[in-house]
XYZ file of C-alpha atoms in Angstrom:
582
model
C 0.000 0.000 0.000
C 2.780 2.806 0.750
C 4.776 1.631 -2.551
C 0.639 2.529 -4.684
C 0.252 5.661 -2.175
C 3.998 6.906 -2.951
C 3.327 6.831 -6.357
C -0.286 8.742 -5.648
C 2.000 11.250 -4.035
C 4.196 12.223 -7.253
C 0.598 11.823 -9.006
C -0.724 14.465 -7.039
C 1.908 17.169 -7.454
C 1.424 16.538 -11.218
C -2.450 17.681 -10.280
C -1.646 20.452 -8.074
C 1.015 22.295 -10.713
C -1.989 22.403 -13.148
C -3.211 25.692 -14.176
C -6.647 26.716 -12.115
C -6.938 29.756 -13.925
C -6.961 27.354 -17.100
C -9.570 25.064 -15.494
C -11.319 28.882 -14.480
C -11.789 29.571 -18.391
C -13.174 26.239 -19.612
C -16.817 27.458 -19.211
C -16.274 29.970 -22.134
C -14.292 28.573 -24.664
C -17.173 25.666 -23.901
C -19.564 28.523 -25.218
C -17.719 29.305 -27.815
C -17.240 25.810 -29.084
C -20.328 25.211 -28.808
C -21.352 27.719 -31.270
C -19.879 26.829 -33.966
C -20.660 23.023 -33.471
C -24.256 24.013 -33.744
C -23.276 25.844 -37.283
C -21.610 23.085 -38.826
C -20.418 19.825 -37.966
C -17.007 19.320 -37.203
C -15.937 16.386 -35.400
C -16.267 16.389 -31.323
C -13.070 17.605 -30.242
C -12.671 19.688 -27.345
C -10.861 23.017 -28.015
C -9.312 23.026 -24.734
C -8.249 19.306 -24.803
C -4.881 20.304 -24.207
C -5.462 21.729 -20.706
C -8.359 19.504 -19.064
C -6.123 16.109 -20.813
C -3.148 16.304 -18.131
C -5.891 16.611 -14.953
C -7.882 13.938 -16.270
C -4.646 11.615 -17.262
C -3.730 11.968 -13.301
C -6.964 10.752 -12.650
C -7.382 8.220 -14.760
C -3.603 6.823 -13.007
C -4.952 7.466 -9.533
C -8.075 4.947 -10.414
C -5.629 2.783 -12.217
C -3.874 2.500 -8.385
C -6.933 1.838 -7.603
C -7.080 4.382 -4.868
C -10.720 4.375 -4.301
C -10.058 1.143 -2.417
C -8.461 3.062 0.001
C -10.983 5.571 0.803
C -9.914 8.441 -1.789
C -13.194 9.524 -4.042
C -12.555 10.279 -7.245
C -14.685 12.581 -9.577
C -16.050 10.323 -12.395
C -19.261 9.913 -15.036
C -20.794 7.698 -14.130
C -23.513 6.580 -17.054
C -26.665 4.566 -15.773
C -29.998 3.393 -17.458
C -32.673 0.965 -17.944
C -31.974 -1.812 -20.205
C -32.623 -0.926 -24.020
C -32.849 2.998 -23.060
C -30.170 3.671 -25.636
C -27.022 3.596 -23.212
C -25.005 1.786 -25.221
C -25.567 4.069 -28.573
C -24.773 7.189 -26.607
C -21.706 5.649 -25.714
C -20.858 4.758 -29.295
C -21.784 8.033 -30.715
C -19.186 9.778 -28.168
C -16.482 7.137 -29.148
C -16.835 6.853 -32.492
C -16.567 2.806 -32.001
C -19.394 0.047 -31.879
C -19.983 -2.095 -28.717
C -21.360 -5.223 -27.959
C -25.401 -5.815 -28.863
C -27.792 -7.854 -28.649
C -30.988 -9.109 -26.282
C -30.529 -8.858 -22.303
C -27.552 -7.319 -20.884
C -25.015 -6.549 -23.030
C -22.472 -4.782 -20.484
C -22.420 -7.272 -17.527
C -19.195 -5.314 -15.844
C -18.800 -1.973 -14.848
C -16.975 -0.582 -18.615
C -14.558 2.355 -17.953
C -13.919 3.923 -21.417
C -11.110 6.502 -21.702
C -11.449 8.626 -24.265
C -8.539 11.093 -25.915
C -8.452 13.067 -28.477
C -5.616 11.650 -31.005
C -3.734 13.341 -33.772
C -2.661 10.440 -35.424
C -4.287 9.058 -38.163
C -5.246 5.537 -36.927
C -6.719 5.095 -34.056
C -5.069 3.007 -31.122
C -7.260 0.831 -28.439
C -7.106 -1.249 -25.915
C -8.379 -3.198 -23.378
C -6.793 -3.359 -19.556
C -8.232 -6.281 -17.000
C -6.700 -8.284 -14.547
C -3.617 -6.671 -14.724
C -2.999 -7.043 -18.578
C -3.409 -4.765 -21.628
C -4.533 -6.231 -24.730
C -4.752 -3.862 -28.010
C -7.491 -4.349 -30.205
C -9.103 -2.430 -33.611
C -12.543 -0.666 -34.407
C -13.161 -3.843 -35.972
C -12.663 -6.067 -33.926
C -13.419 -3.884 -30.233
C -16.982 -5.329 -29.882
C -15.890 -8.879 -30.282
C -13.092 -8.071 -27.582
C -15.079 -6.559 -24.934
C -17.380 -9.379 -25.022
C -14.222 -11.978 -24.399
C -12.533 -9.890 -22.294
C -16.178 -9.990 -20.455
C -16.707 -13.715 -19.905
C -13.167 -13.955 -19.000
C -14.269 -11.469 -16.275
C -17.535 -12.301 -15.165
C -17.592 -15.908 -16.700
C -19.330 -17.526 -19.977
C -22.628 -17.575 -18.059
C -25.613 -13.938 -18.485
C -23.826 -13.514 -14.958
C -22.757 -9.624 -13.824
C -19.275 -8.963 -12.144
C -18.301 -5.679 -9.758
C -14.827 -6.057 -11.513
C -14.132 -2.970 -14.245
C -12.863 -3.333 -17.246
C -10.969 -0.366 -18.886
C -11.332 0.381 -22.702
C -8.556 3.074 -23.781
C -9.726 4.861 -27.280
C -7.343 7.129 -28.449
C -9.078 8.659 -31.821
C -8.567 11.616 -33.315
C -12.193 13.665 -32.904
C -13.136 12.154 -29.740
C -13.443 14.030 -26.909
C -11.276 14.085 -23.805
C -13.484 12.152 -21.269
C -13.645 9.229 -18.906
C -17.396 7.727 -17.743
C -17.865 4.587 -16.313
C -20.819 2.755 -17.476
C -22.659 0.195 -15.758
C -25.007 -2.664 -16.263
C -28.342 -1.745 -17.464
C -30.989 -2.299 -14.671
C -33.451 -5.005 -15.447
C -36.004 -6.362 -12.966
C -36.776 -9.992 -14.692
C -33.737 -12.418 -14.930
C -33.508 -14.267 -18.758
C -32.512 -17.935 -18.688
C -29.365 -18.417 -17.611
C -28.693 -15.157 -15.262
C -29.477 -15.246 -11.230
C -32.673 -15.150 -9.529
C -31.330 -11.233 -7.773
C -29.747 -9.883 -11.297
C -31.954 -6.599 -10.002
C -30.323 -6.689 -6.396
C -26.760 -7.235 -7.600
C -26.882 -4.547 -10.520
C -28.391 -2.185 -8.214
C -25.684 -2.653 -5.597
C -23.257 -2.024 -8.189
C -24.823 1.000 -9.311
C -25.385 2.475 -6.311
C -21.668 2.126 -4.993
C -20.470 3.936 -8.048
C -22.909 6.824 -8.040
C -23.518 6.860 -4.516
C -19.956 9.341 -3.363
C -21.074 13.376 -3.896
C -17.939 13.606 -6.639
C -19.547 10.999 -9.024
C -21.827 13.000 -11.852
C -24.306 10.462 -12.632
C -25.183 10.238 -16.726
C -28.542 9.271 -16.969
C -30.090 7.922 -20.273
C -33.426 8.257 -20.702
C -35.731 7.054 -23.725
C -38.398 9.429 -24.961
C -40.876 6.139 -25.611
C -41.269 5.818 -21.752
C -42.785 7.997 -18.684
C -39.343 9.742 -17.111
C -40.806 9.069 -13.631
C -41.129 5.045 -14.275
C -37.791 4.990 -15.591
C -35.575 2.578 -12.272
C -32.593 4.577 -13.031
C -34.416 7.978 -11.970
C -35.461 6.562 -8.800
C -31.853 4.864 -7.959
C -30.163 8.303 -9.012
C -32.617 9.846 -7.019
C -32.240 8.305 -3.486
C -28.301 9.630 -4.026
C -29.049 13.025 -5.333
C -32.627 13.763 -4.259
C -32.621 17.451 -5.948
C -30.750 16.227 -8.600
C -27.538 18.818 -8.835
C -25.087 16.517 -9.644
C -27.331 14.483 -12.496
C -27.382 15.076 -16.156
C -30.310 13.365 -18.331
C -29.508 12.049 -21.945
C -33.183 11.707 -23.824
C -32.580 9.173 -26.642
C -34.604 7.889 -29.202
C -36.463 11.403 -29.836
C -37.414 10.707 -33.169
C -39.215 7.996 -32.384
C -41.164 9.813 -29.481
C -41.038 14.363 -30.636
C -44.755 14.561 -29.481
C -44.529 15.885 -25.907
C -40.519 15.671 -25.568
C -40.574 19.369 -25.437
C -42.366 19.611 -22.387
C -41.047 16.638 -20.878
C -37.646 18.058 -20.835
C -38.874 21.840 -19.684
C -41.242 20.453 -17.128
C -38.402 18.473 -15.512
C -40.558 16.714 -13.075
C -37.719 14.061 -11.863
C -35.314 17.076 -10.776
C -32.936 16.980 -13.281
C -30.001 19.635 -11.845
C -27.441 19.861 -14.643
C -30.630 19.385 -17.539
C -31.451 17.459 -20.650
C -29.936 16.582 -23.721
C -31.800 15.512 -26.804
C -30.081 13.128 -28.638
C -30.647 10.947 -31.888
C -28.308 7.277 -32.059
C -27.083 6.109 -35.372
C -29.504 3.677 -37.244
C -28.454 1.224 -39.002
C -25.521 1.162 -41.376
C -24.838 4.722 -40.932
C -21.303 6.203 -40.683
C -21.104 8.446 -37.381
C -20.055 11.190 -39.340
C -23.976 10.688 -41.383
C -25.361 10.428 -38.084
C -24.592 13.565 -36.827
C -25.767 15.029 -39.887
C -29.205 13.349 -39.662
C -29.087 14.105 -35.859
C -28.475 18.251 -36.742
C -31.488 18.080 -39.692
C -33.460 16.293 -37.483
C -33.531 18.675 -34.351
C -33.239 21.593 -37.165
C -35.837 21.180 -39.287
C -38.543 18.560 -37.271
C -41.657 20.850 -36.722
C -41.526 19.493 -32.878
C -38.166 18.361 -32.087
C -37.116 22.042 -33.395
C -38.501 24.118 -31.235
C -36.313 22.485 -28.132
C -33.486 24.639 -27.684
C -29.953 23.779 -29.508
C -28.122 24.064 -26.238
C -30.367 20.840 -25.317
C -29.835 18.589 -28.659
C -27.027 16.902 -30.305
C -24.443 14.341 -29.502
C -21.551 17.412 -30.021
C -23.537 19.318 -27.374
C -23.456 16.223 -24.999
C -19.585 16.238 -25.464
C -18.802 19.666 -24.928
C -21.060 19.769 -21.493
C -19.847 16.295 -20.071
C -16.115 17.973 -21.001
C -17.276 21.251 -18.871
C -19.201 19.094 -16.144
C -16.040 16.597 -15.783
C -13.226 20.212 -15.675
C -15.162 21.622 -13.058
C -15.634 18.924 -10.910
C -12.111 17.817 -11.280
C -11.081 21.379 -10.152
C -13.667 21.191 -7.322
C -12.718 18.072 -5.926
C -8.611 18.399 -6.899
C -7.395 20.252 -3.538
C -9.193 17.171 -1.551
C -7.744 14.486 -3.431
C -4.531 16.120 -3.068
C -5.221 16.600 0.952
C -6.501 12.429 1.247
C -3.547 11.113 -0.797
C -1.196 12.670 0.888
C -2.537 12.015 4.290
C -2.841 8.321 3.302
C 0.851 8.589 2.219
C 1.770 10.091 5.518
C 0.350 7.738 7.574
C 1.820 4.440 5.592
C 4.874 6.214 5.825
C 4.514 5.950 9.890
C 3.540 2.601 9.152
C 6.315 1.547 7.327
C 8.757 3.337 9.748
C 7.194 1.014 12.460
C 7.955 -2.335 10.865
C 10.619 -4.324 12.110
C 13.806 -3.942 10.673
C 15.625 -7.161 9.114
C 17.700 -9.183 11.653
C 20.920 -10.627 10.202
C 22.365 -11.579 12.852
C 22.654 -12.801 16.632
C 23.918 -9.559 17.908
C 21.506 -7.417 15.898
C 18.429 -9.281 17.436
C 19.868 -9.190 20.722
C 19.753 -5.533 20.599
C 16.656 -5.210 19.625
C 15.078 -7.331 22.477
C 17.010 -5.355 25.216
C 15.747 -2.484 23.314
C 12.225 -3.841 24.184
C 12.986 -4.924 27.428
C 14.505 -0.994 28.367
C 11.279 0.920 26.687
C 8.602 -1.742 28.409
C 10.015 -1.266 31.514
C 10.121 2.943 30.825
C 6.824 2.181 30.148
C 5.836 0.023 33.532
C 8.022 2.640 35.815
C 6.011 5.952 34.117
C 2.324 4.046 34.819
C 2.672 1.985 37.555
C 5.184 3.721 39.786
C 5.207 7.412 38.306
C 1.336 7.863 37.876
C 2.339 8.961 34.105
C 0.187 8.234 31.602
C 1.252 10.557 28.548
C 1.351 6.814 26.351
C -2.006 5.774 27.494
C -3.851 8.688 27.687
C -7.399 7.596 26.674
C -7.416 3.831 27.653
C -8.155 4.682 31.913
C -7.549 0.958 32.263
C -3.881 1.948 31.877
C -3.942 4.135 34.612
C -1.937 2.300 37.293
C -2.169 4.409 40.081
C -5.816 6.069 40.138
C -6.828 2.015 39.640
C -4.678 0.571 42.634
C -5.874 3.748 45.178
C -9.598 2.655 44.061
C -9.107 -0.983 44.837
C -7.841 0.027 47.903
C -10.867 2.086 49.101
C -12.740 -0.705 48.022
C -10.703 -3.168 49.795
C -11.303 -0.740 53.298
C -14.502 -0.473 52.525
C -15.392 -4.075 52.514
C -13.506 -4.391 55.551
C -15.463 -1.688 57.646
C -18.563 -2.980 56.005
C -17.974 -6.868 56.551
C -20.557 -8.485 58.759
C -18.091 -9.268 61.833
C -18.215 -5.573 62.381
C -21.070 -5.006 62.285
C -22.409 -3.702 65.506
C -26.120 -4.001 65.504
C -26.166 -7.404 66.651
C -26.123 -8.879 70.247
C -22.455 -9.233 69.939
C -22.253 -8.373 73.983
C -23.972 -11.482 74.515
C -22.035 -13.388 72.340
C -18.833 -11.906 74.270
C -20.711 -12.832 77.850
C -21.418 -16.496 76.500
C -17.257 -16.588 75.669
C -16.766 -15.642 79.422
C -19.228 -17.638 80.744
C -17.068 -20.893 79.259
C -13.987 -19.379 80.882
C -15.426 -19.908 84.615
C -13.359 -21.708 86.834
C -10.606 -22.164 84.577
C -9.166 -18.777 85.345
C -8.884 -17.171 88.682
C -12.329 -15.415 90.024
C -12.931 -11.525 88.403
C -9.629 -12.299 86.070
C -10.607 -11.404 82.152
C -8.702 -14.671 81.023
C -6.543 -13.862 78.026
C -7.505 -17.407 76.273
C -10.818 -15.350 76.172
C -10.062 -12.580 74.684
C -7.588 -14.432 71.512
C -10.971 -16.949 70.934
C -13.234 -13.852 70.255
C -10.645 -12.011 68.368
C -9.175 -14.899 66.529
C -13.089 -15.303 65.889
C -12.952 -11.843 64.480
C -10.461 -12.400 62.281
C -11.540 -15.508 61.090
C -14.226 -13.624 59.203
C -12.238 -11.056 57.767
C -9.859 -13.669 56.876
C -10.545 -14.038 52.948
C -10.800 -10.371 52.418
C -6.819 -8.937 52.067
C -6.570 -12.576 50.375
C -9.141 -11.575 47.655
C -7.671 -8.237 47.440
C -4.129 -9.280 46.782
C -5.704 -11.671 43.964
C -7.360 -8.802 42.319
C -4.369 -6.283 42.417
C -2.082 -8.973 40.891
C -4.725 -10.237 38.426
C -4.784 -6.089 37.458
C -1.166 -5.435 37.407
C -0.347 -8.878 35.066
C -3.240 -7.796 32.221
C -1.231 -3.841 32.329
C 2.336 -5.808 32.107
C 0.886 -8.410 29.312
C -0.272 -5.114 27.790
C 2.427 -3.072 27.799
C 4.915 -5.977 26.454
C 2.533 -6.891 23.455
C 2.553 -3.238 22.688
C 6.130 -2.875 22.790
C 6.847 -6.156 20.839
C 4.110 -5.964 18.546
C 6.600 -6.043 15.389
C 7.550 -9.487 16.613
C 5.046 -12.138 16.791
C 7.472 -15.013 17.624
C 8.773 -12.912 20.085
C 5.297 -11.574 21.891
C 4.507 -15.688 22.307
C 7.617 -16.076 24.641
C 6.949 -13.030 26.172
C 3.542 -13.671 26.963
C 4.493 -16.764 28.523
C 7.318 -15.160 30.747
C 5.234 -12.197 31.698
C 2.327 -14.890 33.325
C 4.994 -17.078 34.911
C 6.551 -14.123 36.647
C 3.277 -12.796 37.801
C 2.095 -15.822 39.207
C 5.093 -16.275 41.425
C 4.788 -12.859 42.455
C 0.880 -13.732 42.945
C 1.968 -16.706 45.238
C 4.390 -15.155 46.935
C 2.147 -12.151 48.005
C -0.531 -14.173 48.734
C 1.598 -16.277 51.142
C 2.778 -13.176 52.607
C -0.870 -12.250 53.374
C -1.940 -15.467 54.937
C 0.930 -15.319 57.340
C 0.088 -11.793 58.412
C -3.497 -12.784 58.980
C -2.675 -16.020 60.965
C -0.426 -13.280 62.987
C -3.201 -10.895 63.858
C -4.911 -14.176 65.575
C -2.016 -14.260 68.348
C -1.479 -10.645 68.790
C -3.500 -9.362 72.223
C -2.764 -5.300 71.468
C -2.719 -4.650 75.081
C 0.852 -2.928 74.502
C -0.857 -1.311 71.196
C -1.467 2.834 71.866
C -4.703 2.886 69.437
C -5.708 0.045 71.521
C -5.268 1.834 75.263
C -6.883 4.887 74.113
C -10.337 2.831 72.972
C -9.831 0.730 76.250
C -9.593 4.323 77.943
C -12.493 5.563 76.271
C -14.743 2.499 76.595
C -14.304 2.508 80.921
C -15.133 5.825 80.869
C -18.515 5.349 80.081
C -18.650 1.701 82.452
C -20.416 3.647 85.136
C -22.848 4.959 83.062
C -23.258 1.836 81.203
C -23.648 -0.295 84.207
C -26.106 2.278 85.885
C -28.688 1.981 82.556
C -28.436 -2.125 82.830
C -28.913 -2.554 86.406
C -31.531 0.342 86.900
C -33.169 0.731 83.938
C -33.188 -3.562 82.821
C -36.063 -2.878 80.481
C -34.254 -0.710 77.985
C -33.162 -2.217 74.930
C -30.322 -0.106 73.530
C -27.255 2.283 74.427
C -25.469 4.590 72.802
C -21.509 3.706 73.335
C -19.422 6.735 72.063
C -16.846 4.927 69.473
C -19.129 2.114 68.916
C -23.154 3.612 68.579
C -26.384 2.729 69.472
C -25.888 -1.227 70.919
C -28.592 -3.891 72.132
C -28.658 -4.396 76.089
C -31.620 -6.016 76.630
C -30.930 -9.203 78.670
C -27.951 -7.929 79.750
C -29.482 -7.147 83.650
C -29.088 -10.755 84.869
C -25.602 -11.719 83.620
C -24.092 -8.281 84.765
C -25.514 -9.219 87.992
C -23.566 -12.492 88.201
C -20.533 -10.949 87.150
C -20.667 -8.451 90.341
C-alpha cells in the first residue's frame, strides 16, 4: 500500500502544478465551441483538450492505483440506465466505435472507457483487465469486450463488480472518462441469477452513490421519465438532482410531448437534458450527426427544443465542462486524502521491524524492548504517568490501585463481623461464661479474649486474600499489555513473552498471597494490650462503664445504648448476667 500511495504522491503534485486559472476559463471557450458546433459539424473535439487532458490523465492513473479502495473519491461519469434505453448508442456516438449488442444485458461489468483526443491518423485501443493490456481495432473492439467480459464475469448472463478499462485514443473524440454500468433489469432471462436486479443495483449504487460521481442518466423518450428505475436509484443519491445530467434518446421515435417533458423536468434533473438521436443502421457516425443536426433543425416538434439541449456534439462539450469543473472542485481534496494516506503508511512503514541478520543485531533489539517496556511500567505503575495511554483509563496504574484500595477498606469496615447491631455483647458474655473456673475469680482470662478475636479475624480472613488476587490479576493484564505493545513487530517474540510475563506474575501472585496469609494467621495471636490505638479505645470504653452499668442494672427494660466509638448497641438481657458478674 505505501509503494501505490507513494506513487499517488508524485501523481498528485502533477495535479496540483496544473493551471486553475486554465480550469477557471473552460466554461467559455465551452460557449464558444459550442457555437460553432451548432453551425456546422465538425468532429467532437474539445478546443481546450490540451489543458483539461493532463488533470484527467492523473486521474485516470490514480483509479488505475486503484485508490478508491483506500478511501480516496474520485470525480467520475458515471452513465446509468434501464436496459434498451439507448445507453449503449450514446456511448458509441461519443467514441466513435461500436460495442457489444444484442438481447438482455449486453455490459455485464462496470466498462470504464477513456477517451482522448488523437492526432494520429489511426486510431489506437485497448483493453486493460486483470492486470494485462490487450490492443485491439474498431473492428474487432466489440468482439473483444465481449471476451474480455466472460473472461471477467464468466461464460454464463452472470454480472461482475470487476471494471474493465477500454482506452480509445481517436482523433475527434473528446477528452473524457465515464464509467458505465449494467443496465438495470427487474426480470432475470434464462441463464442469469434469480437477484440480477439486487446485484446490478448494488453495483450501481456504490459507483454513483460518493457526492464527486456526476451520474449520466439515459433516458428514452418512448417511456414515462418518472417510471424509468434509473431515476429513482439516481434519485435516493441526489434527491434534488444537482449533480445528475439526463440524456433523452430515441427522440425521433417519441417528438410529441418531448418538449415539455424536458422543460417540465418533473424528476429534478439539476445539470438538464440533452436531446439526442443514435445512429440507425448502417450509418457512418459522421452521417449520423448530420441526420441528428437536420433532425432537431428542421422537425416541426423536435425544433422548437433549444440547440443548447440537442445533439451528440452538445453532450460532449457539457460532459467535457461538467467533468473540468468537478475535477477542479474536488482536486485540492484528493490532493489533501492522498497525501494524508501517504503520511500515515509512511509511519507505518517506519514502524515495521527492521531485518535481523544476525545474533547480535536481534539481541539488541530485544534489550531495546525490554529498556522501553520497563520505561513504560516505571512511568504508569510507579510514576502515575500516563502521557502513552492517555485515553485507555484501564492503563492508569495508580488512580486504579488507590480505588481498589478504598474498596478493599470499605469491605472491611462494612464486613458483617463488624457489624455492631447485633447482640455481639452477649455473644462476648457467652465466651466468658465458658472461661469460669478455669481462670482465677474476676480475672478477664486472656484465652478469652484471643478466641473472640481470633473469631474476628476468622471472618475477615478471605478479604486482604481476595484483594491481593485482584491487584495482581490487574497489574499482570497492564504488564501483558504493555509488552505486546512494545513487541508488537515481533510475533514469535510476543509468544515467549507472553508466557514469561504470566509465569513471573504468578510467582509474584503466590508469593504475596503467602505473605498475606501469614500476616493474617499473625493478627490471631497478637492481644494489642501494649498497642497505643488500643489503650486509648480501652480508655475511652471505661469511661462510660459507670454509666453503662447504671442503665443495665436500673433501667433492665431498655433495649439499647449509645456507646461513644461504637453507637447505638442492644442491652436487653444484659441485667441478669451483669448481675452475676458483680
Amino acid at each position: 500500500m505505501s509503494l501505490v500511495l507513494k506513487h499517488c504522491g508524485s501523481v498528485s503534485e502533477e495535479m496540483s502544478n496544473s493551471s486553475e486559472n486554465e480550469v477557471e476559463s473552460l466554461p467559455q471557450s465551452i460557449e464558444e465551441k459550442h457555437q460553432e458546433l451548432v453551425v456546422s459539424h465538425v468532429p467532437i473535439v474539445s478546443s481546450f483538450n490540451e489543458r483539461i487532458r493532463p488533470l484527467l490523465d492523473a486521474v485516470d492513473k490514480l483509479r488505475h492505483l486503484q485508490v478508491m479502495k483506500e478511501g480516496i473519491q474520485l470525480p467520475t461519469i458515471v452513465v446509468v440506465g434501464d436496459q434498451s434505453s439507448g445507453k449503449s448508442s450514446v456511448l458509441e456516438s461519443l467514441a466513435g466505435i461500436s460495442l457489444p449488442r444484442g438481447q438482455g444485458i449486453c455490459t455485464r461489468v462496470p466498462l470504464i472507457m477513456r477517451l482522448q483526443h488523437h492526432t494520429a491518423p489511426e486510431p489506437e485501443l485497448s483493453l486493460e483487465f486483470n492486470g494485462k493490456t490487450v490492443p485491439t481495432s474498431e473492428a474487432k473492439i466489440a468482439n473483444a469486450i465481449s471476451l474480455a467480459t466472460d473472461e471477467i464475469a464468466g461464460n454464463a448472463k452472470g454480472i461482475s463488480n470487476t471494471p474493465l478499462t477500454l482506452v480509445v485514443k481517436k482523433n475527434g473524440v473528446p477528452d473524457l472518462t465515464m464509467v458505465d454500468l449494467p443496465g438495470i433489469t427487474r426480470v432475470p432471462v434464462h441463464g442469469q441469477p434469480e437477484n440480477i436486479y439486487e446485484q446490478i443495483a448494488d453495483i450501481i449504487m456504490e459507483y454513483i452513490r460518493p457526492e464527486e460521481s456526476i451520474i449520466l442518466n439515459v433516458l428514452s423518450a418512448t417511456v414515462d421519465f418518472t417510471t424509468c428505475e434509473s431515476i429513482r436509484m439516481s434519485q435516493k443519491v441526489d434527491k434534488n438532482g444537482e449533480r445528475t445530467l439526463a440524456v433523452v434518446t430515441k427522440a425521433d421515435r417519441a417528438p410529441e410531448g418531448l418538449l415539455e417533458k424536458v422543460t417540465a423536468d418533473d424528476v429534478n434533473i439539476g445539470l438538464g437534458y440533452i436531446c439526442v438521436r443514435n445512429r440507425i443502421g448502417d450509418e457512418s457516425y459522421k452521417e449520423a450527426r448530420k441526420e441528428e443536426a437536420d433532425l432537431f433543425e428542421n422537425h416541426p416538434l423536435l425544433s422548437k427544443i433549444d440547440k443548447s439541449m440537442v445533439g451528440i456534439p452538445v453532450l460532449a462539450q457539457k460532459l467535457v465542462q461538467i467533468q473540468a469543473t468537478i475535477i477542479a472542485r474536488c482536486l485540492p481534496e484528493i490532493v489533501r486524502k492522498i497525501n494524508e494516506k501517504l503520511n500515515a503508511s509512511i509511519s507505518e512503514l517506519n514502524r515495521m521491524p527492521k531485518t535481523l541478520s544476525s545474533v547480535g543485531e536481534a539481541l539488541t533489539t530485544f534489550m531495546g524492548i525490554v529498556g522501553s517496556a520497563k520505561e513504560s511500567l516505571n512511568k504508569i505503575i510507579v510514576r502515575g504517568e500516563y502521557d502513552e495511554y492517555l485515553e485507555d483509563k484501564n492503563m492508569h496504574c495508580t488512580a486504579r490501585l488507590v480505588e481498589m484500595l478504598n474498596q478493599y477498606s470499605g469491605e472491611l469496615h462494612n464486613c458483617s463481623a463488624n457489624d455492631l447491631t447485633g447482640n455481639f455483647l452477649m455473644d462476648e458474655i457467652q465466651v466468658l461464661e465458658e472461661a469460669k473456673g478455669i481462670e482465677l475469680p474476676n480475672f478477664l482470662p486472656r484465652t478469652t479474649f484471643l478466641s473472640i478475636l481470633q473469631k474476628k479475624v476468622e471472618k475477615v480472613s478471605h478479604i486482604p486474600v481476595a484483594f491481593v488476587e485482584k491487584v495482581w490479576t490487574y497489574i499482570e493484564g497492564v504488564v501483558i499489555s504493555v509488552l505486546m505493545h512494545h513487541s508488537e513487530n515481533y510475533h514469535q517474540l510476543q509468544l515467549s513473552t507472553r508466557r514469561a510475563g504470566h509465569s513471573l506474575i504468578a510467582r509474584m501472585k503466590e508469593h504475596s498471597r503467602n505473605w498475606v496469609t501469614e500476616i493474617v494467621q499473625m493478627e490471631k495471636l497478637t492481644d494489642y494490650t501494649s498497642n497505643p490505638e488500643y489503650m486509648n479505645d480501652w480508655n475511652k470504653l471505661m469511661a462510660q462503664q459507670h454509666d453503662f452499668t447504671r442503665n443495665v442494672l436500673e433501667n433492665g427494660y431498655v433495649a439499647t445504648f449509645k456507646i461513644e466509638g461504637l453507637g447505638v448497641v442492644p442491652i436487653a438481657g444484659l441485667r441478669g448476667s451483669v448481675l452475676e458478674i458483680l
